[in-house]
């Protein structure tokens, strides 16, 4: 029957939509902007964290500093006491909540009885296509941000300033912070005025997956070995 054909098509479309939506929720996309005057070498990458008065004695601050320290260590940074550090690293972070209104299509079930409120089933009724009714739905959107500012301790000169920001349905800054840190410091140091989008996969425990960089396929026999990773600048 024609109705059965349309039903099968609708079910296939819904299944495809479900797969698409489930795929979209496995990544966190972060916008990153960097300003750089970086000229540091491996030998001089010693640093200490600096705090504002409000950040002193803050457990939350210490938690985020630990995440940043772990990431900086991958770029040959060494945390030292303040009087022996060449650089000071300052963090700023926060969240805000916005409302987003989206028009959603609504389809009425098929009613075989005649009357003024009759509508066909879905967009494909027995009398041809009919437009849906749209209803406005309001959703909360949470925007989280992290700023990392690196200055020379002796002169106060700013040498690196990067901001990472992402938005979605995650209300917790704590859960968003690993993605913000990883994205902000990805490929350090970025060029001055760099603007980029970083996409990190989510593991099943809600953290940053360890395989966010795809592994290149093995080179065929006799081929030259891939170039080594670039050393920190």
GROMACS .gro file of C-alpha atoms in nm:
model
  233
    1UNK     CA    1   0.000   0.000   0.000
    2UNK     CA    2   0.108   0.359  -0.059
    3UNK     CA    3   0.063   0.445   0.309
    4UNK     CA    4   0.297   0.159   0.404
    5UNK     CA    5   0.564   0.287   0.165
    6UNK     CA    6   0.552   0.634   0.319
    7UNK     CA    7   0.562   0.484   0.668
    8UNK     CA    8   0.876   0.288   0.585
    9UNK     CA    9   1.040   0.596   0.439
   10UNK     CA   10   0.955   0.800   0.747
   11UNK     CA   11   1.101   0.534   0.976
   12UNK     CA   12   1.422   0.526   0.772
   13UNK     CA   13   1.450   0.903   0.794
   14UNK     CA   14   1.401   0.895   1.171
   15UNK     CA   15   1.665   0.624   1.207
   16UNK     CA   16   1.913   0.824   1.001
   17UNK     CA   17   1.839   1.134   1.208
   18UNK     CA   18   1.898   0.943   1.531
   19UNK     CA   19   2.238   0.823   1.407
   20UNK     CA   20   2.333   1.176   1.304
   21UNK     CA   21   2.236   1.325   1.639
   22UNK     CA   22   2.416   1.056   1.835
   23UNK     CA   23   2.731   1.128   1.634
   24UNK     CA   24   2.710   1.500   1.701
   25UNK     CA   25   2.719   1.449   2.076
   26UNK     CA   26   3.055   1.263   2.074
   27UNK     CA   27   3.266   1.574   2.013
   28UNK     CA   28   3.325   1.905   2.189
   29UNK     CA   29   3.399   2.195   1.954
   30UNK     CA   30   3.595   2.489   2.096
   31UNK     CA   31   3.680   2.825   1.942
   32UNK     CA   32   4.037   2.938   2.015
   33UNK     CA   33   4.194   3.283   1.966
   34UNK     CA   34   4.563   3.346   2.039
   35UNK     CA   35   4.792   3.648   2.050
   36UNK     CA   36   5.160   3.567   2.057
   37UNK     CA   37   5.502   3.726   2.094
   38UNK     CA   38   5.661   3.400   2.192
   39UNK     CA   39   6.035   3.343   2.161
   40UNK     CA   40   6.103   3.109   2.454
   41UNK     CA   41   6.336   2.809   2.433
   42UNK     CA   42   6.327   2.471   2.607
   43UNK     CA   43   6.587   2.583   2.860
   44UNK     CA   44   6.384   2.883   2.973
   45UNK     CA   45   6.039   2.728   3.003
   46UNK     CA   46   6.010   2.761   3.379
   47UNK     CA   47   5.692   2.910   3.520
   48UNK     CA   48   5.475   2.967   3.825
   49UNK     CA   49   5.106   3.042   3.848
   50UNK     CA   50   4.993   3.388   3.950
   51UNK     CA   51   4.658   3.450   4.119
   52UNK     CA   52   4.426   3.739   4.176
   53UNK     CA   53   4.310   3.819   4.527
   54UNK     CA   54   3.983   3.631   4.463
   55UNK     CA   55   4.173   3.323   4.343
   56UNK     CA   56   4.393   3.293   4.651
   57UNK     CA   57   4.325   2.980   4.860
   58UNK     CA   58   4.073   2.857   4.599
   59UNK     CA   59   4.035   2.482   4.556
   60UNK     CA   60   3.867   2.540   4.220
   61UNK     CA   61   4.167   2.747   4.107
   62UNK     CA   62   4.410   2.475   4.217
   63UNK     CA   63   4.208   2.216   4.024
   64UNK     CA   64   4.224   2.413   3.700
   65UNK     CA   65   4.592   2.493   3.752
   66UNK     CA   66   4.659   2.119   3.773
   67UNK     CA   67   4.495   2.065   3.434
   68UNK     CA   68   4.694   2.347   3.278
   69UNK     CA   69   5.020   2.226   3.437
   70UNK     CA   70   4.972   1.878   3.291
   71UNK     CA   71   4.918   2.023   2.946
   72UNK     CA   72   5.210   2.268   2.970
   73UNK     CA   73   5.437   1.978   3.067
   74UNK     CA   74   5.385   1.828   2.721
   75UNK     CA   75   5.554   2.141   2.579
   76UNK     CA   76   5.863   2.119   2.805
   77UNK     CA   77   5.734   2.365   3.066
   78UNK     CA   78   5.856   2.310   3.423
   79UNK     CA   79   5.673   2.450   3.725
   80UNK     CA   80   5.909   2.610   3.976
   81UNK     CA   81   5.890   2.845   4.276
   82UNK     CA   82   5.802   3.200   4.177
   83UNK     CA   83   6.150   3.342   4.241
   84UNK     CA   84   6.304   3.091   3.996
   85UNK     CA   85   6.038   3.112   3.725
   86UNK     CA   86   6.094   3.296   3.400
   87UNK     CA   87   5.721   3.313   3.325
   88UNK     CA   88   5.402   3.375   3.520
   89UNK     CA   89   5.085   3.198   3.406
   90UNK     CA   90   4.750   3.354   3.493
   91UNK     CA   91   4.408   3.195   3.442
   92UNK     CA   92   4.068   3.352   3.389
   93UNK     CA   93   3.753   3.147   3.345
   94UNK     CA   94   3.377   3.166   3.370
   95UNK     CA   95   3.038   3.062   3.237
   96UNK     CA   96   2.720   3.227   3.126
   97UNK     CA   97   2.372   3.101   3.039
   98UNK     CA   98   2.170   3.219   2.739
   99UNK     CA   99   1.830   3.127   2.603
  100UNK     CA  100   1.784   3.009   2.244
  101UNK     CA  101   1.442   2.981   2.081
  102UNK     CA  102   1.397   2.740   1.790
  103UNK     CA  103   1.085   2.681   1.580
  104UNK     CA  104   1.007   2.308   1.585
  105UNK     CA  105   0.771   2.140   1.334
  106UNK     CA  106   0.470   1.959   1.483
  107UNK     CA  107   0.271   1.700   1.288
  108UNK     CA  108  -0.078   1.590   1.388
  109UNK     CA  109  -0.195   1.229   1.380
  110UNK     CA  110  -0.426   1.119   1.105
  111UNK     CA  111  -0.796   1.152   1.193
  112UNK     CA  112  -1.030   0.956   0.960
  113UNK     CA  113  -1.338   1.149   1.076
  114UNK     CA  114  -1.427   1.462   0.886
  115UNK     CA  115  -1.430   1.788   1.079
  116UNK     CA  116  -1.275   2.130   1.097
  117UNK     CA  117  -0.974   2.005   1.293
  118UNK     CA  118  -0.874   1.723   1.060
  119UNK     CA  119  -0.509   1.711   0.960
  120UNK     CA  120  -0.327   1.443   0.761
  121UNK     CA  121  -0.075   1.209   0.922
  122UNK     CA  122   0.267   1.369   0.902
  123UNK     CA  123   0.367   1.583   0.605
  124UNK     CA  124   0.238   1.320   0.361
  125UNK     CA  125  -0.137   1.280   0.399
  126UNK     CA  126  -0.364   1.079   0.170
  127UNK     CA  127  -0.458   1.404  -0.006
  128UNK     CA  128  -0.102   1.519  -0.074
  129UNK     CA  129   0.170   1.710   0.116
  130UNK     CA  130   0.065   1.950   0.390
  131UNK     CA  131   0.291   2.191   0.581
  132UNK     CA  132   0.347   2.127   0.952
  133UNK     CA  133   0.257   2.358   1.236
  134UNK     CA  134   0.556   2.522   1.405
  135UNK     CA  135   0.588   2.568   1.781
  136UNK     CA  136   0.864   2.773   1.945
  137UNK     CA  137   1.082   2.578   2.189
  138UNK     CA  138   1.326   2.755   2.423
  139UNK     CA  139   1.652   2.592   2.531
  140UNK     CA  140   1.930   2.690   2.769
  141UNK     CA  141   2.274   2.733   2.610
  142UNK     CA  142   2.579   2.731   2.838
  143UNK     CA  143   2.894   2.911   2.726
  144UNK     CA  144   3.222   2.832   2.905
  145UNK     CA  145   3.550   3.017   2.857
  146UNK     CA  146   3.912   2.992   2.966
  147UNK     CA  147   4.190   3.248   2.925
  148UNK     CA  148   4.560   3.167   2.971
  149UNK     CA  149   4.801   3.461   2.988
  150UNK     CA  150   5.178   3.412   3.001
  151UNK     CA  151   5.402   3.703   3.099
  152UNK     CA  152   5.773   3.741   3.169
  153UNK     CA  153   5.818   3.762   3.545
  154UNK     CA  154   6.110   4.003   3.534
  155UNK     CA  155   5.961   4.258   3.294
  156UNK     CA  156   5.584   4.196   3.305
  157UNK     CA  157   5.583   4.169   2.925
  158UNK     CA  158   5.297   3.964   2.784
  159UNK     CA  159   5.428   3.693   2.553
  160UNK     CA  160   5.122   3.471   2.502
  161UNK     CA  161   4.749   3.518   2.551
  162UNK     CA  162   4.501   3.256   2.441
  163UNK     CA  163   4.125   3.227   2.492
  164UNK     CA  164   3.915   2.913   2.445
  165UNK     CA  165   3.536   2.916   2.440
  166UNK     CA  166   3.271   2.650   2.380
  167UNK     CA  167   2.892   2.643   2.405
  168UNK     CA  168   2.630   2.371   2.436
  169UNK     CA  169   2.394   2.197   2.676
  170UNK     CA  170   2.663   2.115   2.936
  171UNK     CA  171   2.592   2.334   3.243
  172UNK     CA  172   2.910   2.243   3.435
  173UNK     CA  173   3.229   2.445   3.393
  174UNK     CA  174   3.417   2.168   3.576
  175UNK     CA  175   3.325   1.913   3.309
  176UNK     CA  176   3.398   2.160   3.029
  177UNK     CA  177   3.739   2.265   3.162
  178UNK     CA  178   3.947   1.967   3.034
  179UNK     CA  179   3.832   2.045   2.679
  180UNK     CA  180   3.901   2.415   2.722
  181UNK     CA  181   4.255   2.352   2.852
  182UNK     CA  182   4.340   2.097   2.584
  183UNK     CA  183   4.203   2.320   2.309
  184UNK     CA  184   4.366   2.640   2.435
  185UNK     CA  185   4.713   2.485   2.438
  186UNK     CA  186   4.684   2.265   2.129
  187UNK     CA  187   4.984   2.320   1.896
  188UNK     CA  188   5.146   2.572   2.129
  189UNK     CA  189   5.256   2.833   2.040
  190UNK     CA  190   5.006   2.952   1.782
  191UNK     CA  191   5.093   3.248   1.561
  192UNK     CA  192   4.986   3.597   1.655
  193UNK     CA  193   4.619   3.661   1.584
  194UNK     CA  194   4.545   3.295   1.517
  195UNK     CA  195   4.178   3.195   1.523
  196UNK     CA  196   4.093   2.827   1.500
  197UNK     CA  197   3.838   2.561   1.586
  198UNK     CA  198   3.947   2.258   1.789
  199UNK     CA  199   3.732   1.945   1.792
  200UNK     CA  200   3.797   1.688   2.067
  201UNK     CA  201   3.618   1.354   2.108
  202UNK     CA  202   3.444   1.260   2.432
  203UNK     CA  203   3.519   0.925   2.590
  204UNK     CA  204   3.252   0.713   2.757
  205UNK     CA  205   3.341   0.856   3.098
  206UNK     CA  206   3.280   1.214   2.984
  207UNK     CA  207   3.646   1.317   2.969
  208UNK     CA  208   3.877   1.400   2.681
  209UNK     CA  209   3.949   1.086   2.482
  210UNK     CA  210   4.311   0.988   2.456
  211UNK     CA  211   4.297   0.930   2.080
  212UNK     CA  212   4.186   1.270   1.960
  213UNK     CA  213   4.472   1.277   1.703
  214UNK     CA  214   4.416   1.005   1.439
  215UNK     CA  215   4.709   0.765   1.400
  216UNK     CA  216   4.858   0.776   1.052
  217UNK     CA  217   4.851   0.445   0.860
  218UNK     CA  218   5.176   0.249   0.853
  219UNK     CA  219   5.404   0.338   0.563
  220UNK     CA  220   5.456   0.067   0.298
  221UNK     CA  221   5.781  -0.127   0.300
  222UNK     CA  222   6.070   0.073   0.162
  223UNK     CA  223   5.900   0.408   0.220
  224UNK     CA  224   6.080   0.674   0.418
  225UNK     CA  225   5.986   0.714   0.785
  226UNK     CA  226   5.750   1.000   0.876
  227UNK     CA  227   5.907   1.321   0.999
  228UNK     CA  228   5.954   1.352   1.373
  229UNK     CA  229   5.722   1.576   1.570
  230UNK     CA  230   5.832   1.939   1.580
  231UNK     CA  231   6.014   2.026   1.898
  232UNK     CA  232   5.875   2.310   2.110
  233UNK     CA  233   5.985   2.654   2.002
   0.00000   0.00000   0.00000
